[in-house]
Amino acid sequence: MLSVYLNKIFSLNFANLLNAIGLDFEILSSYTFIVVCLGTMILATVAGMVGTITVLKGQSLIGDAIGHSSYPGIIIAFMIGMSLDSVSLMIGAIISGTLAFIIIQFIDKNSKLNLDAVLAVILSAFFGLGMVLKSFIQGHPIYGKVPQGGLSNYIFGQAAFIRTIDVQLILAVAIPSLLILFLFYKEFKIFVFDEVYAKSIGLSSTLMYVLLVLITMSVIATGLKLVGAILISSFLIVPGITALQWSNRFSHVLIIAAIVGSFSAFVGTYISSVYAGMSTGPCIIVVMSGLAFISMFISPKGLLANWLRRRKYLNDLSKSLID
Amino acid sequence: MIYQNLLLTKISDFLNYNQQMLLTLIVTGIACSILGCFLVLNKLSMLTDALSHSILLGIVLAYFVTKDLNSPLLLIGAGIFGVFTVYAIGLLSKTRLVKNDDAVGIIFPLFFSLAVILISTFARNVHLDTDIVLMGQVIMIPLNNMTVFGVELPKALFYMLIILLINLIFVAVFFKELKVSSFDPEFATLAGFSSGLLFYGLMTLTSFTAVAAFDAVGAILVIALFVGPAASAYMLTKSLKKMLLVSIIFSMLNSTLGFYLAIVLNVSISGMIAVITGMTTFMTVLLNRQGIITAIYLRHKNRKEFRLDLLIMHLGNHEDQEDAEFELGFATIKDHLSWERETTERRLNRLIDQGFVQRNHEKKIFCLTEKGRLRYDMIKVDYGM
């Protein structure tokens, strides 16, 4: 239905135009591409915005640990429900990711270990548990009968296989997450830049952390099917890092991160559709990281600007010395 | 041919398949944990995560050059690529455009993605399975044998033994330097040796260890082997030598326990060892000297001891006084301490068992023994009275 409608609009003028700039109209108007592209773009937009807060808080590796840690939850949800239903697997992922987050916070508070050591241990222990459970159900007389091929998609992601229901699921998570972000925009801003001040004006940092973890966790859980447990952390942090190269204003950074995220998702999905065999998630990440590196180079705060500034300064200095 | 067979010593004559696997795992664990100690001390634990993922790209690139999945050059290429990863992360965070954590978080997913894309587009027909990269194939260890100096042993075991030897030599030779630069990098620079050079030395070995280990046990377990035992040892010890020793013990314990559990339950060996490593680390968090359970236990114990001290003080203070009959009387002592009858009797009985208190049946009071009097004097000193 949707594709027919879009076909009608596009086929009039845009088809030739698109072909002229090198984009394949056939692919762009195909139903699969539209579904996959919508899914990845919405996900990347929300993940980019939510992840920016994590980056600003200096906790960018937590997303990586939680991404890995959600894997056993997926297998357990499969074992309980005996099906590959997206919603129940997502709930499993949220529960095990949250559990990992709580354990990480607990160890961080109650031991002299550094956060990164805690992250490394929890990440490998949880993912290891996922591996144990996966190998357990593989040859099992009861679980072995249910088809479980889809489970390994959650490690590396299989965006090409997502269906309309998955896009609806992403929307169902994206809209509330963005709403929370907008409703608590001021609170998040204060919380990010001055936690002590936030506390002094009576803003509960526990509440903010709970909100942040809640939306991060649900974004990670919905993203697993598209990009997988290993690479989901990039969706969270890379757009934020890119945006921080261009602006220092919180609102601008959020908007740039959203744009970078959705643009990379579009380009990445397109590339993976044109060239057979390329997985969508990794393609998007390569585009995203490329944008990040370009930004680091050419942005107003970037390497090139710094180099020019230094050169100009030296020139001026040598001139004034000669004069 | 017959002579050759006579000269050949096969490891399978001494150890069965399970024992060969376990031996390889233990050697791998020790090789990882002695470097892991320095990684944990230098707050570099998440670099192992970055390394173990980006090595895959190194292997793929090296494969394009060698076109042979069994070539040892593959491992060398991957090792060099690992060092390059660390260098790239360092370079990126040195620009100050991003924080160090962000640099780690941006580099390794990129490398991993590139590897996945390259495998799926150019190396489809090659047996380079991304699942195996993460999970490892411990079960295959005894099936890949090689012959060295007339001894036939698993390839993975031989590689890991060499790596272990190199790591041991490195740590032994540079022990002082590593120690100083781990605890006081500024002093290390002042003292005249480059902690940067030492850092890259450490990272080179870490990278090659990770590559060799990852070939046998998979990327995820490599992280656990590096960080888990070292983190546990860090909480329990106060000297570097002890930390190294304790981490080796933890590592052996984790590998053995995880291996046999996995064999009994017929599940993934790598996964099980990673789980056990996580559990022992968590137990150490709870039970070490500053741990939360230890703290609760100590508080409880202290409160108990304080009550007994209080009782001795009461006895000591009133023993020679005229009101001893009322204060210390068999039936009345509880009123003066305002405790329940049962609790008072229980605590008094405990002190009687320990030999601090005795019953004076003539006066019908409790009084201190010789030992109890000494304890009374000590308590007075302890509390500054």
XYZ file of C-alpha atoms in Angstrom:
708
model
C 0.000 0.000 0.000
C 2.628 2.430 1.157
C 5.009 1.485 -1.625
C 2.340 1.851 -4.271
C 1.517 5.298 -2.980
C 5.147 6.357 -2.859
C 5.666 4.859 -6.286
C 2.978 7.127 -7.655
C 4.496 10.252 -6.158
C 8.048 9.455 -7.054
C 7.642 8.025 -10.499
C 6.395 11.328 -11.918
C 9.456 13.531 -11.714
C 11.811 12.323 -9.074
C 12.771 9.068 -10.714
C 14.819 10.705 -13.412
C 16.190 13.250 -10.977
C 17.338 10.579 -8.553
C 18.879 8.502 -11.285
C 20.660 11.593 -12.495
C 22.412 12.085 -9.113
C 23.391 8.454 -8.982
C 20.741 6.989 -6.678
C 18.947 3.901 -7.851
C 15.234 4.649 -7.937
C 14.275 0.984 -8.148
C 15.858 0.351 -4.763
C 14.688 3.550 -3.137
C 11.055 2.808 -3.920
C 11.099 -0.873 -3.022
C 9.011 -1.835 -0.030
C 11.836 -3.642 1.777
C 14.142 -0.680 1.480
C 11.520 1.721 2.813
C 10.760 -0.473 5.829
C 14.414 -1.108 6.677
C 15.355 2.513 6.088
C 12.521 3.859 8.232
C 13.501 1.474 11.012
C 17.199 2.300 11.018
C 16.620 6.046 10.589
C 14.194 6.341 13.490
C 16.439 4.196 15.648
C 19.579 6.144 14.768
C 17.832 9.472 15.419
C 16.653 8.524 18.900
C 19.855 6.654 19.762
C 21.946 9.634 18.672
C 20.000 12.045 20.869
C 19.834 9.815 23.932
C 23.439 8.738 23.514
C 24.637 12.345 23.457
C 23.725 12.584 27.148
C 25.774 9.469 27.894
C 28.737 10.905 26.005
C 28.482 14.216 27.854
C 28.350 12.338 31.166
C 31.616 10.615 30.189
C 30.058 7.149 30.284
C 30.281 6.205 26.646
C 31.525 2.677 27.296
C 28.584 1.765 29.522
C 26.409 1.450 26.405
C 28.871 -1.082 25.031
C 28.754 -3.147 28.227
C 24.952 -3.022 28.385
C 24.656 -3.919 24.695
C 26.714 -7.080 25.239
C 24.887 -7.815 28.482
C 21.441 -7.851 26.918
C 22.281 -11.020 24.962
C 21.521 -13.617 27.691
C 18.148 -11.923 28.308
C 17.178 -12.608 24.718
C 17.996 -16.298 25.023
C 16.166 -16.608 28.357
C 13.112 -14.852 26.884
C 13.236 -17.340 24.017
C 13.460 -20.247 26.458
C 10.457 -19.001 28.432
C 8.281 -18.010 25.486
C 9.537 -20.719 23.097
C 9.198 -18.259 20.215
C 11.157 -15.576 18.392
C 8.516 -12.930 19.122
C 10.223 -9.516 18.915
C 8.410 -7.989 21.888
C 9.158 -10.730 24.398
C 12.800 -10.945 23.308
C 13.040 -7.170 23.719
C 11.665 -7.361 27.259
C 14.233 -10.059 28.029
C 16.988 -7.821 26.684
C 15.804 -4.879 28.795
C 15.702 -6.985 31.965
C 19.186 -8.459 31.574
C 20.645 -5.104 30.464
C 19.141 -3.413 33.516
C 20.433 -6.160 35.787
C 23.922 -5.690 34.338
C 23.657 -1.934 34.834
C 22.627 -2.368 38.490
C 25.496 -4.800 39.140
C 27.953 -2.419 37.446
C 26.781 0.481 39.629
C 26.844 -1.714 42.744
C 30.427 -2.903 42.183
C 31.546 0.600 41.209
C 30.217 1.976 44.514
C 31.300 -0.879 46.758
C 34.835 -1.641 45.615
C 38.043 0.096 44.738
C 37.918 -1.277 41.181
C 37.911 1.193 38.307
C 34.751 1.504 36.270
C 36.394 0.158 33.115
C 37.548 -3.024 34.864
C 34.010 -3.519 36.169
C 32.577 -2.973 32.682
C 34.994 -5.468 31.117
C 34.231 -8.200 33.661
C 30.441 -7.759 33.572
C 30.387 -7.509 29.784
C 32.243 -10.765 29.300
C 30.403 -12.588 32.102
C 26.965 -11.662 30.747
C 27.834 -12.355 27.131
C 29.447 -15.597 28.291
C 26.187 -16.539 29.992
C 24.427 -15.891 26.688
C 26.891 -18.226 24.955
C 26.332 -20.900 27.619
C 22.546 -20.694 27.292
C 22.708 -20.634 23.499
C 24.814 -23.799 23.421
C 22.479 -25.333 26.010
C 19.348 -24.883 23.882
C 21.064 -25.842 20.639
C 21.098 -29.566 21.219
C 18.308 -29.634 23.788
C 15.481 -32.168 23.232
C 12.746 -29.589 23.975
C 14.170 -26.239 22.857
C 16.015 -27.803 19.952
C 12.729 -28.412 18.131
C 11.794 -24.700 17.960
C 13.520 -22.888 15.086
C 16.162 -20.615 16.639
C 18.034 -19.354 13.605
C 16.854 -15.809 14.341
C 18.666 -15.757 17.672
C 22.115 -15.248 16.221
C 20.768 -12.153 14.426
C 20.784 -10.434 17.782
C 24.571 -10.625 17.992
C 25.422 -8.953 14.685
C 21.978 -7.672 13.689
C 20.057 -8.409 10.546
C 18.376 -5.194 9.469
C 17.494 -6.711 6.104
C 15.062 -9.084 7.821
C 13.036 -6.558 9.798
C 9.334 -6.342 9.162
C 6.644 -3.717 9.613
C 5.984 -4.862 13.167
C 9.624 -4.183 14.075
C 9.326 -0.639 12.740
C 6.168 -0.188 14.791
C 8.057 -1.459 17.827
C 10.865 1.014 17.187
C 8.298 3.808 16.911
C 6.618 2.656 20.111
C 9.947 3.080 21.917
C 11.157 6.140 20.012
C 8.135 8.365 20.606
C 7.995 8.001 24.418
C 11.795 8.295 24.626
C 11.806 11.550 22.669
C 8.831 12.795 24.709
C 10.731 12.166 27.945
C 13.745 13.921 26.467
C 11.680 16.998 25.502
C 9.606 17.120 28.698
C 12.689 16.905 30.900
C 14.904 18.874 28.540
C 15.883 21.524 31.121
C 16.388 18.953 33.845
C 18.636 16.855 31.599
C 20.614 19.926 30.628
C 21.337 20.873 34.238
C 21.949 17.237 35.169
C 24.491 16.847 32.371
C 26.506 19.968 32.968
C 26.335 20.480 36.736
C 25.150 17.584 38.817
C 25.996 19.347 42.081
C 23.908 22.381 41.134
C 21.125 20.058 39.991
C 21.107 18.508 43.454
C 21.149 21.883 45.166
C 17.975 23.040 43.377
C 16.238 19.868 44.467
C 16.545 17.869 41.270
C 16.854 14.213 42.167
C 19.847 12.814 40.316
C 18.580 9.306 41.048
C 15.394 10.112 39.138
C 17.396 11.500 36.232
C 19.606 8.413 36.155
C 16.558 6.145 36.234
C 14.980 8.062 33.331
C 18.219 8.032 31.361
C 18.823 4.324 31.950
C 15.205 3.555 31.089
C 15.317 5.232 27.704
C 18.858 4.097 26.896
C 17.938 0.525 27.750
C 14.816 0.522 25.596
C 16.680 2.075 22.661
C 19.401 -0.582 22.976
C 16.835 -3.377 23.225
C 14.956 -2.284 20.095
C 18.190 -1.720 18.218
C 19.544 -5.216 18.870
C 17.610 -6.828 16.044
C 18.891 -4.211 13.592
C 22.515 -3.750 14.578
C 23.214 -6.447 17.131
C 24.591 -6.559 20.664
C 28.197 -5.911 19.683
C 27.754 -2.757 17.624
C 24.718 -1.015 19.150
C 26.955 1.178 21.316
C 28.153 3.062 18.204
C 24.613 4.161 17.414
C 24.514 5.719 20.851
C 27.823 7.511 21.004
C 29.173 8.233 17.519
C 26.492 10.790 16.471
C 26.944 12.546 19.815
C 30.719 12.697 19.387
C 30.272 14.078 15.852
C 27.782 16.697 17.015
C 30.104 17.836 19.798
C 32.674 18.783 17.158
C 30.281 21.340 15.709
C 28.620 23.010 18.646
C 28.797 23.575 22.368
C 25.108 24.291 22.833
C 23.148 21.386 24.243
C 20.114 21.930 21.994
C 22.233 22.242 18.852
C 24.271 19.182 19.762
C 21.101 17.129 20.172
C 19.735 18.268 16.817
C 23.017 17.671 14.973
C 23.310 14.222 16.556
C 19.803 13.382 15.341
C 20.604 14.576 11.817
C 23.939 12.746 11.711
C 22.276 9.589 12.974
C 19.424 9.568 10.496
C 21.595 10.623 7.552
C 24.123 7.841 8.248
C 21.282 5.359 8.617
C 19.883 6.362 5.230
C 23.222 6.218 3.425
C 24.280 3.002 5.161
C 21.019 1.259 4.402
C 21.205 2.404 0.793
C 24.745 1.109 0.352
C 23.874 -2.237 1.892
C 20.870 -2.539 -0.424
C 22.863 -1.768 -3.560
C 25.774 -4.091 -2.854
C 24.571 -7.583 -2.079
C 26.070 -9.240 0.958
C 26.896 -6.100 2.899
C 25.241 -6.063 6.318
C 23.259 -2.935 7.103
C 24.415 -2.299 10.669
C 28.157 -2.300 9.928
C 27.573 -0.145 6.811
C 25.740 2.477 8.857
C 28.503 2.450 11.449
C 31.198 2.926 8.831
C 29.287 5.932 7.411
C 28.714 7.323 10.913
C 32.363 6.966 11.910
C 33.418 8.481 8.582
C 31.297 11.529 9.347
C 32.802 11.701 12.828
C 36.354 11.689 11.461
C 35.529 14.259 8.777
C 33.981 16.456 11.468
C 37.039 16.153 13.665
C 39.080 17.329 10.728
C 37.058 20.176 9.221
C 34.822 21.451 12.037
C 35.467 24.927 13.529
C 37.164 23.255 16.528
C 38.787 20.609 14.365
C 42.341 19.750 13.417
C 42.394 21.793 10.207
C 41.055 24.954 11.885
C 43.535 24.509 14.724
C 46.400 24.091 12.298
C 45.379 27.187 10.286
C 45.004 29.212 13.477
C 48.443 28.168 14.665
C 49.949 29.007 11.258
C 48.315 32.402 11.162
C 49.535 33.103 14.666
C 53.091 32.128 13.748
C 52.919 34.222 10.558
C 51.728 37.249 12.479
C 54.384 36.677 15.068
C 57.206 36.436 12.547
C 55.916 39.511 10.718
C 55.778 41.560 13.897
C 59.287 40.398 14.802
C 60.624 41.493 11.388
C 58.846 44.845 11.613
C 59.327 -43.975 9.123
C 59.438 -46.400 12.035
C 62.376 -44.587 13.570
C 60.638 -41.294 13.255
C 57.600 -42.640 15.051
C 59.798 -43.927 17.841
C 61.418 -40.564 18.294
C 58.105 -38.747 18.244
C 56.624 -38.067 21.675
C 52.922 -37.545 21.534
C 51.262 -35.430 24.195
C 48.174 -37.593 23.741
C 50.109 -40.460 25.350
C 50.108 -38.572 28.627
C 47.006 -36.398 28.504
C 43.569 -37.135 27.105
C 41.638 -34.564 25.042
C 39.986 -32.937 28.052
C 43.275 -32.582 29.884
C 44.922 -31.078 26.803
C 42.125 -28.510 26.517
C 42.300 -27.661 30.208
C 46.085 -27.339 30.103
C 45.817 -24.965 27.132
C 43.145 -22.926 28.903
C 45.215 -22.674 32.069
C 48.354 -21.609 30.183
C 46.279 -19.036 28.240
C 44.732 -17.778 31.468
C 48.101 -17.304 33.168
C 49.601 -15.561 30.131
C 46.648 -13.162 30.083
C 46.358 -12.492 33.790
C 49.982 -11.461 34.379
C 49.572 -8.721 31.770
C 46.027 -8.085 32.999
C 47.367 -6.949 36.383
C 49.166 -4.030 34.741
C 46.167 -3.239 32.547
C 43.879 -3.053 35.577
C 46.391 -0.928 37.501
C 46.778 1.455 34.555
C 42.983 1.699 34.016
C 43.290 0.152 30.557
C 40.823 -2.707 31.026
C 38.428 -1.632 28.271
C 41.324 -1.572 25.789
C 41.170 -5.383 25.908
C 37.571 -5.130 24.716
C 38.648 -2.859 21.871
C 41.615 -5.108 21.031
C 39.716 -8.368 21.042
C 37.143 -6.951 18.606
C 39.412 -5.064 16.241
C 41.860 -7.961 15.895
C 39.261 -9.472 13.567
C 39.976 -6.754 11.010
C 43.689 -7.493 11.367
C 43.063 -11.161 10.651
C 40.913 -10.349 7.615
C 43.481 -7.907 6.201
C 46.312 -10.344 6.810
C 44.256 -13.027 5.122
C 43.979 -10.896 1.978
C 47.759 -10.791 1.882
C 48.567 -14.408 2.754
C 45.462 -16.108 1.294
C 45.954 -18.861 3.847
C 43.872 -19.197 7.012
C 46.423 -21.439 8.735
C 49.434 -19.258 8.185
C 51.201 -18.014 11.326
C 51.616 -14.722 9.444
C 47.906 -14.221 10.014
C 48.478 -14.071 13.753
C 51.475 -11.770 13.387
C 49.502 -9.452 11.104
C 46.632 -9.385 13.555
C 49.006 -8.680 16.435
C 50.552 -5.737 14.625
C 47.087 -4.486 13.770
C 46.161 -4.678 17.465
C 49.087 -2.403 18.325
C 47.925 -0.075 15.562
C 44.451 0.006 17.159
C 45.902 1.055 20.492
C 48.036 3.637 18.722
C 45.000 4.984 16.823
C 42.999 5.277 20.035
C 45.904 7.055 21.713
C 46.322 9.401 18.747
C 42.616 10.208 18.671
C 42.413 11.017 22.359
C 45.620 13.063 22.116
C 43.891 15.489 19.719
C 41.665 16.362 22.693
C 38.689 16.479 20.381
C 37.278 13.452 22.158
C 37.717 11.827 25.558
C 39.672 8.594 25.865
C 36.552 6.486 26.462
C 34.943 8.006 23.374
C 38.036 7.224 21.323
C 37.821 3.564 22.380
C 34.093 3.542 21.692
C 34.445 5.001 18.211
C 37.466 3.039 16.943
C 36.677 -0.564 17.719
C 33.087 -0.756 16.392
C 34.397 0.854 13.209
C 37.147 -1.743 12.810
C 34.776 -4.552 13.705
C 32.194 -3.274 11.193
C 34.823 -3.039 8.473
C 35.854 -6.612 9.224
C 32.260 -7.872 9.054
C 31.712 -6.044 5.733
C 34.956 -7.373 4.254
C 34.163 -10.925 5.313
C 30.621 -10.777 3.964
C 31.577 -9.271 0.611
C 35.010 -10.585 -0.303
C 35.556 -13.662 1.788
C 32.180 -15.355 1.684
C 33.523 -18.713 0.596
C 36.271 -18.669 3.197
C 35.716 -20.355 6.506
C 35.975 -17.233 8.654
C 32.947 -17.461 10.872
C 32.130 -14.369 12.923
C 30.363 -16.494 15.540
C 33.503 -18.530 16.119
C 35.468 -15.305 16.417
C 33.377 -14.322 19.419
C 32.806 -17.719 20.986
C 36.032 -19.529 20.148
C 36.337 -23.225 19.601
C 37.974 -24.734 22.631
C 36.748 -28.160 21.597
C 38.937 -28.003 18.467
C 42.179 -27.396 20.385
C 43.358 -31.041 20.628
C 42.531 -31.688 16.951
C 44.993 -29.123 15.586
C 48.369 -30.617 16.373
C 51.892 -29.714 15.421
C 55.286 -31.260 16.041
C 58.017 -29.272 17.761
C 61.399 -30.817 18.600
C 59.933 -34.292 18.321
C 56.959 -33.556 20.542
C 53.495 -33.581 19.091
C 51.216 -31.146 20.917
C 48.210 -28.926 20.172
C 49.127 -25.863 18.136
C 47.265 -23.523 20.476
C 49.116 -24.928 23.484
C 52.473 -24.394 21.800
C 51.675 -20.797 20.814
C 50.374 -19.981 24.278
C 53.426 -21.510 25.961
C 55.690 -19.266 23.882
C 53.548 -16.222 24.641
C 53.530 -17.088 28.347
C 57.308 -17.362 28.313
C 57.707 -13.977 26.582
C 55.248 -12.318 28.979
C 57.025 -13.788 31.998
C 60.395 -12.561 30.748
C 58.979 -9.089 30.025
C 57.428 -8.760 33.469
C 60.523 -10.136 35.200
C 62.962 -7.873 33.338
C 60.903 -4.690 33.537
C 59.307 -5.412 36.897
C 60.584 -2.276 38.614
C 59.799 -0.032 35.662
C 56.299 -1.466 35.283
C 55.708 -1.063 38.988
C 56.786 2.554 39.079
C 54.941 3.561 35.935
C 51.769 1.819 37.138
C 51.691 3.657 40.435
C 53.455 6.912 39.617
C 53.887 7.656 35.905
C 55.209 11.158 36.576
C 57.977 9.847 38.774
C 58.751 7.254 36.102
C 59.335 10.029 33.580
C 61.465 11.933 36.059
C 63.471 8.832 36.879
C 64.539 8.767 33.267
C 62.742 5.975 31.513
C 59.993 6.510 29.024
C 56.663 5.270 30.304
C 55.404 5.727 26.747
C 57.858 3.141 25.470
C 56.951 0.797 28.301
C 53.262 1.385 27.551
C 53.679 0.350 23.936
C 55.772 -2.624 25.012
C 52.962 -3.705 27.295
C 50.357 -3.078 24.616
C 52.331 -5.005 21.981
C 52.470 -8.029 24.246
C 48.809 -7.588 25.166
C 47.906 -7.475 21.504
C 49.864 -10.601 20.583
C 48.587 -12.439 23.655
C 45.043 -11.447 22.732
C 45.524 -12.669 19.153
C 46.940 -16.023 20.194
C 44.345 -16.486 22.953
C 41.496 -15.346 20.748
C 42.389 -17.978 18.194
C 41.797 -20.628 20.831
C 39.114 -19.271 23.141
C 37.291 -16.446 21.322
C 37.086 -12.691 21.765
C 34.736 -12.583 24.743
C 36.674 -14.959 26.982
C 39.897 -13.062 26.199
C 38.446 -10.007 27.945
C 37.459 -12.077 30.968
C 40.879 -13.752 31.163
C 42.715 -10.423 31.048
C 40.608 -8.436 33.483
C 38.729 -10.806 35.824
C 41.543 -12.473 37.824
C 43.563 -9.247 37.913
C 40.567 -7.299 39.245
C 39.962 -9.900 41.964
C 43.638 -9.888 42.918
C 43.671 -6.079 42.971
C 40.987 -6.062 45.669
C 42.721 -8.654 47.826
C 46.378 -7.688 47.835
C 48.544 -4.728 48.614
C 51.779 -5.580 46.828
C 52.330 -6.064 43.128
C 54.083 -9.418 43.526
C 51.228 -10.809 45.587
C 48.733 -9.398 43.119
C 50.409 -11.248 40.245
C 50.454 -14.470 42.249
C 46.844 -14.208 43.408
C 45.657 -13.379 39.903
C 47.352 -16.528 38.579
C 45.639 -18.598 41.272
C 42.264 -17.038 40.442
C 42.836 -17.637 36.759
C 43.627 -21.324 37.266
C 40.635 -21.736 39.550
C 38.260 -20.052 37.085
C 39.498 -22.072 34.117
C 39.343 -25.418 35.920
C 35.940 -24.819 37.483
C 34.426 -23.371 34.299
C 35.881 -26.116 32.123
C 34.545 -29.023 34.158
C 31.136 -27.384 34.668
C 30.875 -26.855 30.910
C 31.859 -30.473 30.233
C 29.324 -31.805 32.750
C 26.496 -29.580 31.479
C 27.593 -29.964 27.843
C 27.607 -26.201 27.157
C 30.034 -23.632 25.699
C 33.389 -23.880 27.509
C 34.464 -20.301 26.767
C 31.126 -18.945 27.920
C 31.189 -20.938 31.144
C 34.698 -19.792 32.079
C 33.648 -16.169 31.432
C 30.611 -16.653 33.683
C 32.678 -18.257 36.456
C 35.248 -15.442 36.172
C 32.475 -12.879 36.580
C 31.111 -14.745 39.589
C 34.451 -15.061 41.384
C 35.097 -11.370 40.800
C 31.667 -10.506 42.174
C 32.243 -12.738 45.209
C 35.545 -10.986 45.789
C 33.766 -7.624 45.673
C 31.394 -8.845 48.374
C 33.896 -10.697 50.550
C 37.169 -8.760 50.423
C 38.392 -6.820 53.428
C 36.483 -3.686 52.422
C 33.622 -5.671 50.906
C 30.024 -5.031 51.810
C 29.336 -8.466 53.362
C 32.586 -8.301 55.297
C 31.552 -4.871 56.557
C 28.159 -6.148 57.731
C 29.779 -9.149 59.421
C 32.421 -6.997 61.113
C 29.814 -4.515 62.345
C 27.796 -7.347 63.823
C 30.874 -8.880 65.412
C 32.025 -5.555 66.815
C 28.641 -4.853 68.344
C 28.689 -8.270 70.002
C 32.178 -7.758 71.370
C 31.312 -4.295 72.581
C 28.415 -5.683 74.626
C 30.678 -8.261 76.234
C 33.237 -5.540 76.997
C 30.445 -3.529 78.562
C 29.527 -6.472 80.764
C 33.133 -6.927 81.919
C 33.325 -3.208 82.675
C 30.166 -3.435 84.746
C 31.510 -6.394 86.700
C 34.900 -4.774 87.192
C 33.455 -1.448 88.327
C 31.094 -2.872 90.916
C 32.973 -5.914 92.181
C 34.669 -4.229 95.143
C 31.902 -1.764 95.788
C 29.345 -2.132 98.569
C 26.450 -2.315 96.132
C 27.948 -5.410 94.482
C 25.191 -7.575 95.914
C 22.513 -5.681 94.033
C 24.465 -4.710 90.940
C 25.956 -8.147 90.315
C 23.521 -10.486 92.104
C 22.441 -13.635 90.275
C 18.847 -12.444 90.082
C 19.301 -8.697 89.968
C 22.171 -8.087 87.522
C 19.791 -7.949 84.572
C 17.914 -4.966 85.994
C 21.075 -2.910 86.264
C 22.093 -3.633 82.691
C 18.477 -3.254 81.515
C 18.753 -6.356 79.327
C 16.324 -9.245 79.019
C 16.880 -12.145 81.421
C 17.715 -14.597 78.598
C 20.128 -12.300 76.797
C 21.881 -11.428 80.050
C 22.308 -15.085 80.909
C 23.496 -15.929 77.420
C 26.132 -13.209 77.458
C 27.280 -14.100 80.967
C 27.495 -17.769 80.031
C 29.607 -16.857 77.047
C 32.019 -14.918 79.272
C 32.074 -17.821 81.764
C 32.920 -20.205 78.894
C 35.728 -17.906 77.799
C 37.036 -17.904 81.370
C 36.597 -14.189 82.098
C 33.760 -14.523 84.636
C 32.898 -16.927 87.441
C 29.998 -17.396 89.798
C 30.689 -16.500 93.422
C 28.231 -18.773 95.196
C 28.981 -17.361 98.683
C 27.921 -13.840 97.850
C 25.557 -15.002 95.103
C 27.123 -12.614 92.627
C 29.026 -12.826 89.330
C 32.641 -11.728 89.521
C 35.715 -11.545 87.305
C 38.385 -14.242 87.216
C 42.108 -13.511 87.118
C 41.929 -13.475 83.286
C 38.845 -11.295 83.401
C 40.626 -8.750 85.574
C 43.448 -8.491 83.062
C 40.873 -8.020 80.281
C 39.181 -5.334 82.430
C 42.438 -3.391 82.713
C 43.024 -3.756 78.989
C 39.571 -2.469 78.118
C 40.161 0.526 80.350
C 43.339 1.308 78.455
C 41.708 0.659 75.087
C 38.847 3.042 75.712
C 41.145 5.608 77.327
C 39.806 5.451 80.895
